[in-house]
CSV table of C-alpha atoms in Angstrom, one decimal:
chain,number,residue,atom,x,y,z
A,12,MET,CA,62.9,10.5,-47.2
A,13,ILE,CA,60.4,9.2,-49.3
A,14,PHE,CA,59.9,6.2,-46.8
A,15,MET,CA,58.9,8.3,-44.5
A,16,LYS,CA,56.5,10.4,-46.5
A,17,ARG,CA,54.7,7.0,-46.8
A,18,LEU,CA,55.1,6.0,-43.3
A,19,LEU,CA,53.5,8.9,-41.4
A,20,PRO,CA,50.1,8.9,-42.9
A,21,LEU,CA,50.2,5.1,-42.4
A,22,LEU,CA,51.5,5.7,-38.7
A,23,ALA,CA,48.4,8.5,-38.3
A,24,LEU,CA,46.0,5.9,-39.5
A,25,LEU,CA,47.1,3.5,-37.2
A,26,VAL,CA,47.0,5.9,-34.2
A,27,LEU,CA,43.4,7.0,-35.1
A,28,GLY,CA,42.4,3.3,-35.3
A,29,LEU,CA,43.7,2.6,-32.1
A,30,ALA,CA,41.8,5.7,-30.3
A,31,SER,CA,38.6,4.9,-31.6
A,32,CYS,CA,39.4,1.6,-29.9
A,33,ASN,CA,39.3,3.7,-26.8
A,34,SER,CA,35.6,4.4,-27.7
A,35,LEU,CA,32.6,3.4,-25.2
A,36,LYS,CA,30.3,0.4,-26.5
A,37,LEU,CA,27.2,1.6,-24.5
A,38,MET,CA,24.5,-1.1,-24.0
A,39,VAL,CA,21.5,1.1,-24.6
A,40,ASP,CA,17.8,-0.1,-24.9
A,41,ASN,CA,14.3,0.8,-23.5
A,42,ASP,CA,10.9,-0.3,-22.0
A,43,TYR,CA,7.6,1.4,-23.1
A,44,SER,CA,3.6,0.6,-21.6
A,45,TYR,CA,1.5,-0.9,-24.4
A,46,ALA,CA,-1.5,0.7,-22.7
A,47,THR,CA,-0.1,4.2,-23.6
A,48,ASP,CA,-1.3,6.6,-26.8
A,49,PHE,CA,1.8,8.4,-27.5
A,50,THR,CA,0.2,10.4,-30.1
A,51,THR,CA,-1.7,12.7,-27.9
A,52,TYR,CA,1.7,14.2,-25.9
A,53,LYS,CA,2.5,18.2,-26.9
A,54,ASN,CA,4.6,19.4,-23.9
A,55,TYR,CA,6.8,18.6,-20.8
A,56,ASN,CA,8.7,19.6,-17.6
A,57,PHE,CA,11.3,17.9,-15.4
A,58,LEU,CA,10.9,16.2,-11.9
A,59,ALA,CA,13.4,17.5,-9.5
A,60,CYS,CA,17.4,16.2,-9.9
A,61,GLU,CA,19.0,14.2,-7.6
A,62,VAL,CA,21.7,17.1,-5.7
A,63,ASP,CA,24.7,16.4,-8.4
A,64,THR,CA,28.1,18.5,-7.3
A,65,SER,CA,30.0,17.0,-10.3
A,66,PHE,CA,27.4,19.3,-12.8
A,67,ILE,CA,26.4,16.1,-14.7
A,68,CYS,CA,23.2,16.9,-13.9
A,69,THR,CA,22.8,20.0,-16.0
A,70,GLU,CA,24.5,18.5,-18.5
A,71,ILE,CA,22.2,15.9,-19.0
A,72,GLN,CA,19.2,17.9,-18.3
A,73,ASP,CA,20.3,20.4,-20.6
A,74,ALA,CA,20.9,16.9,-23.5
A,75,ILE,CA,17.6,16.0,-22.4
A,76,ARG,CA,15.5,19.3,-23.1
A,77,ARG,CA,17.5,19.3,-26.4
A,78,GLN,CA,16.5,15.8,-27.6
A,79,MET,CA,12.6,16.8,-26.7
A,80,ARG,CA,12.6,20.0,-28.6
A,81,ALA,CA,14.0,18.2,-31.5
A,82,ARG,CA,11.0,15.8,-31.2
A,83,GLY,CA,9.0,18.9,-31.3
A,84,TYR,CA,7.9,19.2,-27.3
A,85,LYS,CA,7.1,22.1,-25.7
A,86,LEU,CA,8.7,22.8,-22.1
A,87,THR,CA,5.9,24.3,-19.7
A,88,ASP,CA,5.3,25.0,-16.3
A,89,ASP,CA,1.7,24.8,-17.2
A,90,ALA,CA,-0.4,21.5,-17.4
A,91,PRO,CA,2.6,19.2,-18.7
A,92,GLY,CA,1.3,16.1,-20.7
A,93,LEU,CA,4.9,14.6,-19.9
A,94,LEU,CA,6.9,14.8,-16.6
A,95,VAL,CA,10.6,13.9,-17.4
A,96,SER,CA,12.7,11.9,-14.6
A,97,TYR,CA,16.4,11.0,-15.0
A,98,SER,CA,18.8,8.4,-12.6
A,99,ILE,CA,22.4,9.1,-12.5
A,100,ILE,CA,23.3,5.4,-11.2
A,101,ARG,CA,27.4,4.9,-10.7
A,102,ASP,CA,27.1,1.3,-9.4
A,103,ARG,CA,26.2,-2.2,-10.7
A,104,VAL,CA,22.7,-2.6,-11.4
A,105,GLU,CA,20.7,-5.6,-11.5
A,106,TYR,CA,16.7,-5.5,-13.0
A,107,LYS,CA,14.1,-7.2,-15.2
A,108,GLY,CA,13.0,-5.6,-18.1
A,109,TYR,CA,10.8,-7.1,-21.2
A,110,PHE,CA,11.2,-8.0,-24.8
A,111,GLN,CA,9.1,-5.9,-26.9
A,112,PRO,CA,8.8,-4.5,-30.2
A,113,SER,CA,10.4,-1.4,-31.2
A,114,LEU,CA,7.9,1.3,-30.2
A,115,ASP,CA,7.3,2.7,-33.7
A,116,ARG,CA,6.2,-0.7,-34.6
A,117,TRP,CA,4.0,-0.4,-31.4
A,118,VAL,CA,2.5,3.1,-32.2
A,119,ASN,CA,2.0,2.1,-36.0
A,120,LYS,CA,0.2,-0.9,-35.3
A,121,TYR,CA,2.0,-3.3,-37.0
A,122,GLU,CA,1.5,-6.9,-36.4
A,123,PHE,CA,3.5,-8.7,-33.2
A,124,ASP,CA,2.7,-10.6,-29.9
A,125,ASP,CA,1.6,-8.3,-27.5
A,126,THR,CA,2.4,-10.6,-24.3
A,127,TYR,CA,5.4,-9.1,-21.9
A,128,LYS,CA,7.9,-11.2,-22.0
A,129,THR,CA,10.6,-10.6,-19.1
A,130,GLN,CA,14.0,-10.6,-19.3
A,131,ASN,CA,16.6,-10.4,-16.9
A,132,PHE,CA,19.5,-7.5,-16.9
A,133,ASN,CA,22.8,-7.1,-15.1
A,134,PHE,CA,24.9,-4.0,-16.1
A,135,GLY,CA,28.3,-3.0,-14.8
A,136,GLY,CA,30.0,0.7,-15.4
A,137,GLY,CA,27.1,2.8,-14.1
A,138,MET,CA,24.0,4.3,-15.8
A,139,ILE,CA,21.8,6.8,-17.2
A,140,LEU,CA,18.0,6.3,-16.8
A,141,VAL,CA,15.6,8.5,-18.8
A,142,SER,CA,12.0,8.2,-17.7
A,143,LEU,CA,9.0,9.7,-19.1
A,144,LEU,CA,5.6,10.1,-17.0
A,145,ASP,CA,2.4,10.4,-17.9
A,146,ALA,CA,1.5,13.7,-15.9
A,147,GLU,CA,-1.8,13.3,-15.0
A,148,SER,CA,-1.6,9.4,-13.7
A,149,SER,CA,2.1,9.8,-12.7
A,150,GLN,CA,2.2,6.4,-14.8
A,151,LEU,CA,5.5,5.6,-16.1
A,152,ILE,CA,5.1,5.2,-20.1
A,153,TRP,CA,9.0,5.1,-21.1
A,154,ARG,CA,12.0,4.4,-20.1
A,155,GLY,CA,15.3,4.6,-21.7
A,156,TYR,CA,18.7,3.6,-20.6
A,157,ALA,CA,22.9,3.7,-21.3
A,158,SER,CA,24.9,1.3,-19.1
A,159,GLY,CA,28.5,1.5,-18.8
A,160,VAL,CA,28.4,4.7,-18.5
A,161,PHE,CA,30.8,5.4,-15.8
A,162,ASN,CA,33.3,3.0,-17.0
A,163,LYS,CA,36.7,4.4,-15.9
A,164,LYS,CA,38.8,2.7,-18.8
A,165,VAL,CA,37.5,5.0,-21.3
A,166,LYS,CA,38.2,9.2,-21.6
A,167,LYS,CA,35.0,11.1,-21.8
A,168,PRO,CA,35.3,13.7,-24.4
A,169,ILE,CA,33.5,16.9,-24.6
A,170,ASN,CA,29.8,16.6,-24.8
A,171,TYR,CA,30.1,12.9,-23.8
A,172,TYR,CA,26.8,13.0,-21.2
A,173,ARG,CA,24.9,14.8,-24.0
A,174,ASN,CA,26.2,12.1,-26.5
A,175,VAL,CA,24.9,9.7,-24.1
A,176,VAL,CA,21.3,10.7,-24.0
A,177,ARG,CA,21.3,11.3,-27.5
A,178,THR,CA,22.0,7.8,-28.1
A,179,ILE,CA,19.1,7.1,-25.2
A,180,PHE,CA,16.5,9.3,-27.1
A,181,ASP,CA,17.4,7.1,-30.3
A,182,GLN,CA,15.4,4.8,-28.9
A,183,TYR,CA,12.3,7.2,-28.9
A,184,PRO,CA,11.3,7.7,-32.5
A,185,LEU,CA,8.2,9.7,-31.7
A,186,PHE,CA,7.1,13.0,-32.1
A,187,ALA,CA,4.7,15.6,-30.6
A,188,ALA,CA,1.5,15.6,-31.3
A,189,GLY,CA,1.4,17.4,-34.4
A,190,GLU,CA,4.7,17.4,-35.6
A,191,GLN,CA,6.6,15.7,-37.8
A,192,PRO,CA,10.3,14.8,-38.6
A,193,ARG,CA,11.9,17.6,-39.7
A,194,LYS,CA,13.9,17.2,-43.3
A,195,LEU,CA,17.1,18.4,-43.5
A,196,THR,CA,17.2,21.1,-46.3
A,197,GLY,CA,20.2,22.8,-48.1
A,198,ILE,CA,22.7,20.3,-47.5
């Protein structure tokens, strides 16, 4: 009996440990425009979403809205500074990207080599791309992505796509013009 009492918690830990091995390791990265002053944007709106019958589109748009609000950006129909677009890609993706310093290093003008160095990417398991465009010029200024999103081997927990979008926006550490990071209080 004592043996079973000790074995049961160890067995539970083993099951939890194995379950965590099933978690998806996403490849997450971003590209941005060196020519953009990211400190001037205050508000945004969405471009139209692709037709989606699985409700993923709505969940992703809601998750993006949460991330933009957390950074102080206001959703507006009246002259937005940013346009947000996103794509749901279910197939293998190959494209050319760039080695760049982190976005916060660029905005804060730390020393670095400001030449674009290209790299080729080849991703399987599908991808979600989130793009920010300057509304006035329609120029792409930032793109974040997560690949491996639709890997069939991994179970999708509740809020899976919200967590994927949050992980993508972890690559965008900036806040709307005039906004500061919020400090947690009362914890």
